[in-house]
Amino acid sequence: MPYDAARAVSRRTAELGEAAIQHMAQRARALQAAGRSIINLSIGEPDFATPAHICEAAGKAIADGFTHYAPIAGFPELRAAIARKLREENGLDYEPSEIVVSNGAKQAITNAAFATLDPGDEVILVAPYWASYEQIVALAGGMPVVLRTTSEDGFKLKPEALADALTKRSKLLILNAPGNPSGTVYEPAELAALAAVAAEHPRLLVVSDEVYEYFAFEGEPRSFATLDGMRQRTITVNGFSKGFAMTGWRLGYAAAPLAIASAMAKIQGAFTAGANAFVQQAAVAALAGGRSEARQMRDVYRRRRDLVARELAAIPGIRFVPPPGSFYAFPDVSALLPAHDGAQPIGDVDQLCDWLLDQYGVAVVPGSAFGDARCFRISFAASDEALAEGLKRIVRAIATLDHSIARARNAGP
Ligand code: PLP
């Protein structure tokens, strides 16, 4: 009997939104392979090499035989090193038993969602949000509730908006600061106000995704769990991908009250078991090794952020507030759309990003992937040369467009 493999795909998978970031990155790679000159500013991939002492520790760990299964929640020495890091850098007090090491922060968030959500539980996402949150929540059976923010407000969640969104089904609030793609860094008082609202809810847990903690250009990121009453209802997520330039190593972790950490380890045990054994040993070396590389990266990202701001200022009508953290710019181009390039209309930000890639060879990600279709995302984790050339192409491309329809609309009747 002939078998239709396409029909084998589950409804859950078929309904899963496509990951626009990977989609853009893949299209960029395919065009590059076909011989086009492509500048890829789509993915959050640091162009820095992993520091040598971390690579050496991994090599030594392999030679020392760390090539077998690791404990599900991580090696005790790494969990202890993470507990020390959280105490010394973040002012958080966790026992090693409250820490779960995973295959990247992404798996830590997945563990958190599967360990805490029952079908229909509501998960509050602050748009613009990292696109994977929506996918993970959907797979875990949660219901995303999206709260929108604006660039004028620094893409910050307001306590009143949080209070209004809470229902008896609310279970998780996912906060991410410094934010992807927003770059948002909250002031301590702003976080305290959000914590005060969360504290009044009987069920609400907060996932605080702190993977960009070392990349704040203004302000001091603060761990949400340090706020009054929040340790008991926060899952702190972090990882090595961004701060230590270790994206391909796949290592992250979460810290949470014991009952939640144990549930997360149980989920991880069911899906993938312990994270890579020799990478965990390398991570011990990473944490022991100081933060000078992270500070150097932050300074480079700040310089690139300023370059992005200078270049984008050349585009009339674009709304862009330079981000105080992370390595993404998220300009609002809604005042420029719809537009026309003489041959074809460009109706929305998805079409604009496709057009930029096809016609000008520069890959950026439409804001629709992050729950905000007014903007697009430029990653400035790319090299200086690639970023400068990519920005030039964006400015040149947008200058060729006819924006008369958008201008007439903006001028009103
Ligand atoms: N959280 C945010 C906000 C991110 O932007 C990313 C990666 O882009 C991750 C988590 C995933 O990090 P990891 O590579 O550790 O899975």
CSV table of C-alpha atoms and ligand atoms in Angstrom, one decimal:
chain,number,residue,atom,x,y,z
A,1,MET,CA,0.0,0.0,0.0
A,2,PRO,CA,1.5,3.4,-0.9
A,3,TYR,CA,2.3,5.5,2.1
A,4,ASP,CA,1.7,9.3,2.2
A,5,ALA,CA,4.5,10.5,4.5
A,6,ALA,CA,3.1,14.0,4.6
A,7,ARG,CA,0.0,12.7,6.4
A,8,ALA,CA,2.1,11.3,9.1
A,9,VAL,CA,2.8,14.8,10.5
A,10,SER,CA,0.9,15.4,13.7
A,11,ARG,CA,-1.7,18.2,14.0
A,12,ARG,CA,0.4,19.7,16.7
A,13,THR,CA,3.4,19.9,14.4
A,14,ALA,CA,1.4,21.1,11.4
A,15,GLU,CA,-0.1,23.9,13.4
A,16,LEU,CA,3.2,25.0,14.8
A,17,GLY,CA,4.1,28.4,13.4
A,18,GLU,CA,7.2,28.3,11.3
A,19,ALA,CA,10.3,29.6,12.9
A,20,ALA,CA,10.8,32.8,10.9
A,21,ILE,CA,14.3,33.4,12.2
A,22,GLN,CA,15.6,30.0,10.9
A,23,HIS,CA,13.5,30.4,7.8
A,24,MET,CA,15.2,33.7,6.9
A,25,ALA,CA,18.7,32.4,7.9
A,26,GLN,CA,18.1,29.3,5.7
A,27,ARG,CA,17.0,31.4,2.7
A,28,ALA,CA,20.0,33.6,3.2
A,29,ARG,CA,22.3,30.5,3.2
A,30,ALA,CA,20.6,29.0,0.1
A,31,LEU,CA,21.1,32.3,-1.9
A,32,GLN,CA,24.7,32.5,-0.7
A,33,ALA,CA,25.3,28.9,-1.8
A,34,ALA,CA,23.8,29.9,-5.2
A,35,GLY,CA,26.6,32.5,-5.6
A,36,ARG,CA,24.7,35.7,-4.4
A,37,SER,CA,26.4,38.2,-2.2
A,38,ILE,CA,24.3,37.9,1.0
A,39,ILE,CA,24.7,39.8,4.3
A,40,ASN,CA,23.1,37.8,7.0
A,41,LEU,CA,21.8,39.9,9.9
A,42,SER,CA,19.1,37.5,10.8
A,43,ILE,CA,20.3,35.3,13.6
A,44,GLY,CA,21.6,36.0,17.1
A,45,GLU,CA,24.9,34.3,16.5
A,46,PRO,CA,27.9,36.1,18.1
A,47,ASP,CA,30.7,36.4,15.6
A,48,PHE,CA,33.2,35.9,18.5
A,49,ALA,CA,35.1,32.7,18.9
A,50,THR,CA,34.5,30.7,22.1
A,51,PRO,CA,37.4,31.8,24.5
A,52,ALA,CA,40.4,29.5,24.2
A,53,HIS,CA,40.5,28.3,27.9
A,54,ILE,CA,36.9,27.0,27.5
A,55,CYS,CA,37.9,25.1,24.3
A,56,GLU,CA,40.9,23.7,26.1
A,57,ALA,CA,38.8,22.5,29.1
A,58,ALA,CA,36.5,20.7,26.7
A,59,GLY,CA,39.4,18.9,25.0
A,60,LYS,CA,40.8,17.9,28.3
A,61,ALA,CA,37.4,16.7,29.5
A,62,ILE,CA,37.2,14.4,26.4
A,63,ALA,CA,40.7,13.1,27.1
A,64,ASP,CA,39.7,12.5,30.8
A,65,GLY,CA,36.8,10.4,29.7
A,66,PHE,CA,33.8,12.7,30.1
A,67,THR,CA,32.2,10.9,27.2
A,68,HIS,CA,29.5,9.1,29.0
A,69,TYR,CA,26.0,10.0,30.1
A,70,ALA,CA,25.9,12.8,32.6
A,71,PRO,CA,23.5,13.1,35.5
A,72,ILE,CA,20.1,14.4,34.2
A,73,ALA,CA,20.2,17.7,36.1
A,74,GLY,CA,23.9,18.2,35.6
A,75,PHE,CA,27.3,17.3,37.2
A,76,PRO,CA,27.3,18.4,40.9
A,77,GLU,CA,30.4,20.5,40.4
A,78,LEU,CA,28.7,22.5,37.6
A,79,ARG,CA,25.5,22.9,39.6
A,80,ALA,CA,27.7,24.2,42.5
A,81,ALA,CA,29.6,26.5,40.2
A,82,ILE,CA,26.3,27.9,38.9
A,83,ALA,CA,24.9,28.4,42.4
A,84,ARG,CA,28.1,30.3,43.2
A,85,LYS,CA,27.8,32.4,40.1
A,86,LEU,CA,24.1,33.2,40.9
A,87,ARG,CA,25.1,34.2,44.5
A,88,GLU,CA,28.1,36.4,43.5
A,89,GLU,CA,26.8,38.0,40.3
A,90,ASN,CA,23.1,38.1,40.7
A,91,GLY,CA,22.5,38.1,44.5
A,92,LEU,CA,20.5,34.9,44.3
A,93,ASP,CA,20.6,32.1,46.8
A,94,TYR,CA,20.1,28.7,45.3
A,95,GLU,CA,21.2,25.3,46.4
A,96,PRO,CA,22.8,23.2,43.7
A,97,SER,CA,19.8,20.9,44.0
A,98,GLU,CA,17.6,23.8,42.7
A,99,ILE,CA,19.6,24.1,39.5
A,100,VAL,CA,18.9,22.1,36.3
A,101,VAL,CA,21.5,22.1,33.6
A,102,SER,CA,20.1,21.6,30.1
A,103,ASN,CA,20.9,21.7,26.3
A,104,GLY,CA,20.7,25.4,26.0
A,105,ALA,CA,18.5,28.0,27.7
A,106,LYS,CA,15.9,27.0,25.1
A,107,GLN,CA,15.6,23.6,26.7
A,108,ALA,CA,15.5,25.2,30.1
A,109,ILE,CA,12.4,27.2,29.0
A,110,THR,CA,10.9,24.1,27.4
A,111,ASN,CA,11.4,22.2,30.7
A,112,ALA,CA,9.8,25.1,32.6
A,113,ALA,CA,6.8,25.1,30.3
A,114,PHE,CA,6.2,21.4,30.3
A,115,ALA,CA,6.8,21.1,34.0
A,116,THR,CA,4.3,23.8,35.0
A,117,LEU,CA,1.6,24.1,32.3
A,118,ASP,CA,-1.7,22.2,32.2
A,119,PRO,CA,-3.9,22.4,29.1
A,120,GLY,CA,-5.4,25.9,28.8
A,121,ASP,CA,-3.2,27.6,31.3
A,122,GLU,CA,-2.4,31.1,30.2
A,123,VAL,CA,1.1,32.3,29.5
A,124,ILE,CA,1.7,36.0,29.3
A,125,LEU,CA,4.2,37.1,26.6
A,126,VAL,CA,5.4,40.6,26.3
A,127,ALA,CA,5.6,41.6,22.6
A,128,PRO,CA,8.0,41.9,21.0
A,129,TYR,CA,9.1,38.5,22.4
A,130,TRP,CA,11.6,35.9,21.4
A,131,ALA,CA,9.7,33.8,18.8
A,132,SER,CA,10.5,30.5,20.4
A,133,TYR,CA,8.4,31.3,23.5
A,134,GLU,CA,5.3,31.1,21.5
A,135,GLN,CA,6.2,27.8,20.0
A,136,ILE,CA,7.3,26.2,23.3
A,137,VAL,CA,4.1,27.4,25.0
A,138,ALA,CA,1.9,26.1,22.2
A,139,LEU,CA,3.7,22.7,22.3
A,140,ALA,CA,3.3,22.5,26.1
A,141,GLY,CA,-0.5,23.1,25.8
A,142,GLY,CA,-0.5,26.6,27.1
A,143,MET,CA,-2.4,29.6,25.8
A,144,PRO,CA,-0.3,32.6,24.9
A,145,VAL,CA,-1.7,35.9,26.0
A,146,VAL,CA,0.2,38.6,24.2
A,147,LEU,CA,0.7,42.1,25.8
A,148,ARG,CA,1.9,44.7,23.4
A,149,THR,CA,4.4,47.4,24.2
A,150,THR,CA,5.8,50.2,22.0
A,151,SER,CA,9.2,51.5,21.1
A,152,GLU,CA,8.3,54.9,22.7
A,153,ASP,CA,7.9,53.1,26.0
A,154,GLY,CA,11.2,51.2,25.6
A,155,PHE,CA,9.1,48.1,24.9
A,156,LYS,CA,8.5,47.8,28.6
A,157,LEU,CA,5.6,45.9,30.3
A,158,LYS,CA,3.6,48.3,32.5
A,159,PRO,CA,2.3,47.0,35.8
A,160,GLU,CA,-1.2,48.1,35.0
A,161,ALA,CA,-1.1,46.1,31.7
A,162,LEU,CA,0.0,43.1,33.6
A,163,ALA,CA,-2.7,43.5,36.3
A,164,ASP,CA,-5.4,43.8,33.6
A,165,ALA,CA,-4.2,40.7,31.8
A,166,LEU,CA,-4.2,38.4,34.8
A,167,THR,CA,-7.0,35.9,35.1
A,168,LYS,CA,-7.5,32.8,37.2
A,169,ARG,CA,-6.0,30.8,34.4
A,170,SER,CA,-2.8,32.8,34.3
A,171,LYS,CA,0.2,30.5,35.1
A,172,LEU,CA,3.3,31.9,33.6
A,173,LEU,CA,4.7,35.4,32.8
A,174,ILE,CA,7.8,35.2,30.6
A,175,LEU,CA,10.1,38.2,31.1
A,176,ASN,CA,13.3,38.7,29.1
A,177,ALA,CA,15.7,41.5,29.9
A,178,PRO,CA,17.9,42.6,28.3
A,179,GLY,CA,15.4,41.6,25.7
A,180,ASN,CA,15.4,39.9,22.3
A,181,PRO,CA,14.4,41.6,20.0
A,182,SER,CA,13.6,44.7,22.1
A,183,GLY,CA,16.9,45.3,23.9
A,184,THR,CA,14.8,46.4,26.9
A,185,VAL,CA,16.5,46.8,30.3
A,186,TYR,CA,14.1,47.5,33.2
A,187,GLU,CA,14.9,49.9,36.1
A,188,PRO,CA,14.8,48.3,39.5
A,189,ALA,CA,11.7,50.3,40.4
A,190,GLU,CA,9.9,49.1,37.3
A,191,LEU,CA,10.7,45.5,38.1
A,192,ALA,CA,9.5,46.1,41.7
A,193,ALA,CA,6.2,47.4,40.4
A,194,LEU,CA,5.7,44.3,38.2
A,195,ALA,CA,6.7,42.0,41.2
A,196,ALA,CA,4.1,43.8,43.4
A,197,VAL,CA,1.4,42.8,40.8
A,198,ALA,CA,2.7,39.2,40.5
A,199,ALA,CA,2.8,38.9,44.3
A,200,GLU,CA,-1.0,39.3,44.4
A,201,HIS,CA,-1.8,36.4,42.1
A,202,PRO,CA,-2.3,33.0,43.6
A,203,ARG,CA,-0.8,30.9,40.7
A,204,LEU,CA,1.4,33.1,38.7
A,205,LEU,CA,5.0,32.0,38.2
A,206,VAL,CA,7.6,34.1,36.4
A,207,VAL,CA,10.2,32.8,33.9
A,208,SER,CA,13.0,35.3,33.9
A,209,ASP,CA,15.2,34.8,30.8
A,210,GLU,CA,18.5,36.5,31.5
A,211,VAL,CA,20.6,35.1,28.7
A,212,TYR,CA,21.7,38.7,27.6
A,213,GLU,CA,22.6,39.8,31.2
A,214,TYR,CA,26.2,40.7,30.2
A,215,PHE,CA,25.1,42.9,27.3
A,216,ALA,CA,23.6,46.0,28.9
A,217,PHE,CA,24.9,49.3,27.6
A,218,GLU,CA,22.8,51.4,29.9
A,219,GLY,CA,21.3,50.4,33.3
A,220,GLU,CA,22.0,47.4,35.4
A,221,PRO,CA,20.0,44.2,34.6
A,222,ARG,CA,18.6,42.8,37.8
A,223,SER,CA,17.5,39.2,38.3
A,224,PHE,CA,13.8,39.1,38.9
A,225,ALA,CA,14.1,36.5,41.6
A,226,THR,CA,15.9,39.1,43.8
A,227,LEU,CA,12.7,41.2,44.2
A,228,ASP,CA,10.5,41.0,47.2
A,229,GLY,CA,8.7,37.7,47.4
A,230,MET,CA,9.7,36.6,43.9
A,231,ARG,CA,12.3,33.9,44.6
A,232,GLN,CA,9.5,31.4,45.4
A,233,ARG,CA,7.7,32.1,42.2
A,234,THR,CA,10.5,32.7,39.7
A,235,ILE,CA,12.3,30.3,37.4
A,236,THR,CA,15.6,32.0,36.5
A,237,VAL,CA,16.9,30.9,33.1
A,238,ASN,CA,20.4,31.6,31.7
A,239,GLY,CA,22.9,29.9,29.5
A,240,PHE,CA,26.4,30.0,27.9
A,241,SER,CA,25.4,30.7,24.3
A,242,LYS,CA,25.5,34.5,24.3
A,243,GLY,CA,27.6,35.5,27.3
A,244,PHE,CA,30.4,33.1,26.6
A,245,ALA,CA,30.0,32.9,22.8
A,246,MET,CA,29.1,29.2,23.0
A,247,THR,CA,26.0,28.9,20.8
A,248,GLY,CA,27.0,25.7,19.2
A,249,TRP,CA,27.9,24.0,22.5
A,250,ARG,CA,24.3,23.9,23.6
A,251,LEU,CA,24.4,24.6,27.3
A,252,GLY,CA,22.0,26.5,29.6
A,253,TYR,CA,20.4,26.2,33.0
A,254,ALA,CA,17.5,27.1,35.2
A,255,ALA,CA,17.3,27.8,38.9
A,256,ALA,CA,14.0,27.4,40.7
A,257,PRO,CA,12.5,26.3,44.0
A,258,LEU,CA,13.2,22.6,44.6
A,259,ALA,CA,9.7,21.3,43.6
A,260,ILE,CA,9.8,23.1,40.3
A,261,ALA,CA,13.5,22.3,39.6
A,262,SER,CA,12.8,18.6,40.3
A,263,ALA,CA,9.8,18.7,37.9
A,264,MET,CA,11.9,20.3,35.2
A,265,ALA,CA,14.6,17.6,35.7
A,266,LYS,CA,11.9,15.0,35.3
A,267,ILE,CA,10.8,16.5,32.0
A,268,GLN,CA,14.3,16.6,30.8
A,269,GLY,CA,14.9,13.0,31.8
A,270,ALA,CA,11.9,12.1,29.7
A,271,PHE,CA,13.1,14.0,26.6
A,272,THR,CA,16.9,14.2,26.4
A,273,ALA,CA,18.5,13.2,29.7
A,274,GLY,CA,21.7,15.1,30.9
A,275,ALA,CA,23.4,17.7,28.8
A,276,ASN,CA,26.7,16.9,27.0
A,277,ALA,CA,29.2,15.6,29.6
A,278,PHE,CA,32.4,17.3,28.3
A,279,VAL,CA,30.6,20.6,27.5
A,280,GLN,CA,29.5,20.6,31.2
A,281,GLN,CA,33.1,20.4,32.2
A,282,ALA,CA,34.0,23.2,29.8
A,283,ALA,CA,31.2,25.3,31.4
A,284,VAL,CA,32.8,24.9,34.9
A,285,ALA,CA,36.0,26.4,33.3
A,286,ALA,CA,33.9,29.1,31.7
A,287,LEU,CA,32.4,30.2,35.0
A,288,ALA,CA,35.7,30.0,36.8
A,289,GLY,CA,37.4,32.1,34.1
A,290,GLY,CA,36.3,35.7,34.8
A,291,ARG,CA,34.2,37.9,32.6
A,292,SER,CA,36.7,40.0,30.7
A,293,GLU,CA,35.7,38.5,27.3
A,294,ALA,CA,32.0,39.2,28.1
A,295,ARG,CA,32.9,42.8,28.8
A,296,GLN,CA,34.9,43.1,25.6
A,297,MET,CA,32.0,41.7,23.6
A,298,ARG,CA,29.6,44.1,25.3
A,299,ASP,CA,31.8,47.1,24.3
A,300,VAL,CA,31.9,45.9,20.7
A,301,TYR,CA,28.1,45.4,20.7
A,302,ARG,CA,27.7,48.9,22.1
A,303,ARG,CA,29.9,50.3,19.3
A,304,ARG,CA,27.8,48.4,16.7
A,305,ARG,CA,24.6,49.5,18.3
A,306,ASP,CA,25.8,53.1,17.8
A,307,LEU,CA,26.7,52.4,14.2
A,308,VAL,CA,23.2,51.0,13.6
A,309,ALA,CA,21.7,54.1,15.2
A,310,ARG,CA,23.8,56.4,13.0
A,311,GLU,CA,22.9,54.5,9.8
A,312,LEU,CA,19.2,54.2,10.5
A,313,ALA,CA,18.9,57.9,11.3
A,314,ALA,CA,19.4,58.4,7.5
A,315,ILE,CA,16.0,56.9,6.8
A,316,PRO,CA,13.2,59.5,7.2
A,317,GLY,CA,10.1,58.1,8.8
A,318,ILE,CA,11.8,55.2,10.6
A,319,ARG,CA,11.2,55.1,14.4
A,320,PHE,CA,14.2,53.8,16.2
A,321,VAL,CA,15.3,54.1,19.9
A,322,PRO,CA,18.8,52.7,20.3
A,323,PRO,CA,18.4,49.6,22.6
A,324,PRO,CA,20.0,49.7,26.0
A,325,GLY,CA,21.0,46.1,25.9
A,326,SER,CA,21.2,42.8,23.9
A,327,PHE,CA,22.6,42.7,20.3
A,328,TYR,CA,19.4,43.5,18.3
A,329,ALA,CA,17.9,46.6,16.8
A,330,PHE,CA,14.2,46.6,16.2
A,331,PRO,CA,13.3,49.7,14.2
A,332,ASP,CA,9.6,50.5,13.6
A,333,VAL,CA,9.0,51.0,9.8
A,334,SER,CA,5.2,51.1,10.0
A,335,ALA,CA,5.1,54.7,8.8
A,336,LEU,CA,6.9,53.7,5.6
A,337,LEU,CA,4.5,50.9,4.6
A,338,PRO,CA,2.8,50.1,2.3
A,339,ALA,CA,5.3,51.1,-0.3
A,340,HIS,CA,6.1,50.3,-4.0
A,341,ASP,CA,9.4,49.6,-5.7
A,342,GLY,CA,8.2,50.5,-9.1
A,343,ALA,CA,7.6,46.9,-10.1
A,344,GLN,CA,5.9,45.4,-7.1
A,345,PRO,CA,3.9,46.6,-4.0
A,346,ILE,CA,5.4,46.0,-0.6
A,347,GLY,CA,2.5,45.8,1.7
A,348,ASP,CA,3.9,44.8,5.1
A,349,VAL,CA,7.0,44.1,7.0
A,350,ASP,CA,7.1,40.4,5.9
A,351,GLN,CA,7.2,41.5,2.3
A,352,LEU,CA,9.7,44.2,3.1
A,353,CYS,CA,12.1,41.6,4.6
A,354,ASP,CA,11.7,39.2,1.6
A,355,TRP,CA,12.3,42.1,-0.8
A,356,LEU,CA,15.4,43.2,1.1
A,357,LEU,CA,16.8,39.7,0.8
A,358,ASP,CA,15.8,39.0,-2.8
A,359,GLN,CA,16.7,42.4,-4.2
A,360,TYR,CA,19.5,43.7,-2.0
A,361,GLY,CA,20.9,40.5,-0.4
A,362,VAL,CA,20.4,41.5,3.2
A,363,ALA,CA,18.7,39.1,5.6
A,364,VAL,CA,16.7,40.6,8.6
A,365,VAL,CA,13.7,39.1,10.4
A,366,PRO,CA,10.2,40.6,10.2
A,367,GLY,CA,8.7,41.7,13.5
A,368,SER,CA,5.7,39.6,12.9
A,369,ALA,CA,7.9,36.7,14.1
A,370,PHE,CA,8.1,38.4,17.5
A,371,GLY,CA,4.5,39.5,17.8
A,372,ASP,CA,5.1,43.1,16.5
A,373,ALA,CA,4.5,43.5,12.7
A,374,ARG,CA,5.5,47.2,12.8
A,375,CYS,CA,9.2,46.4,13.1
A,376,PHE,CA,12.0,44.3,11.8
A,377,ARG,CA,15.0,42.9,13.6
A,378,ILE,CA,18.6,43.5,12.8
A,379,SER,CA,21.1,41.3,14.6
A,380,PHE,CA,24.3,43.2,15.3
A,381,ALA,CA,26.1,40.1,16.5
A,382,ALA,CA,27.4,39.9,12.9
A,383,SER,CA,31.0,41.1,12.1
A,384,ASP,CA,31.7,44.9,11.8
A,385,GLU,CA,32.2,44.6,8.0
A,386,ALA,CA,29.0,42.6,7.5
A,387,LEU,CA,27.0,44.9,9.6
A,388,ALA,CA,28.3,48.1,7.9
A,389,GLU,CA,27.6,46.6,4.5
A,390,GLY,CA,24.2,45.3,5.5
A,391,LEU,CA,23.1,48.7,6.9
A,392,LYS,CA,24.3,50.4,3.8
A,393,ARG,CA,22.1,48.1,1.7
A,394,ILE,CA,19.1,48.6,3.9
A,395,VAL,CA,19.4,52.4,3.8
A,396,ARG,CA,19.9,52.3,0.0
A,397,ALA,CA,17.1,49.9,-0.5
A,398,ILE,CA,14.5,51.9,1.5
A,399,ALA,CA,15.5,55.1,-0.2
A,400,THR,CA,14.5,53.6,-3.6
A,401,LEU,CA,10.9,52.9,-2.4
A,402,ASP,CA,7.9,55.0,-3.2
A,403,HIS,CA,6.2,55.7,0.1
A,404,SER,CA,3.5,58.0,-1.2
A,405,ILE,CA,0.6,55.8,-0.2
A,406,ALA,CA,1.9,55.5,3.4
A,407,ARG,CA,2.6,59.3,3.5
A,408,ALA,CA,-0.9,60.1,2.3
A,409,ARG,CA,-2.3,57.8,4.9
A,410,ASN,CA,-0.1,59.3,7.7
A,411,ALA,CA,-1.2,62.8,6.6
A,412,GLY,CA,-4.8,61.8,7.3
A,413,PRO,CA,-8.0,62.7,5.4
B,1,PLP,N1,16.4,33.2,25.2
B,1,PLP,C1,16.5,34.2,24.4
B,1,PLP,C2,15.8,35.5,24.7
B,1,PLP,C3,17.2,34.1,23.2
B,1,PLP,O1,17.3,35.1,22.3
B,1,PLP,C4,17.9,32.8,22.9
B,1,PLP,C5,18.6,32.6,21.6
B,1,PLP,O2,18.5,33.3,20.7
B,1,PLP,C6,17.7,31.8,23.9
B,1,PLP,C7,17.0,32.0,25.0
B,1,PLP,C8,18.3,30.5,23.6
B,1,PLP,O3,19.6,30.3,24.1
B,1,PLP,P1,20.3,28.9,24.0
B,1,PLP,O4,21.2,29.0,22.8
B,1,PLP,O5,21.1,28.8,25.3
B,1,PLP,O6,19.3,27.8,23.8
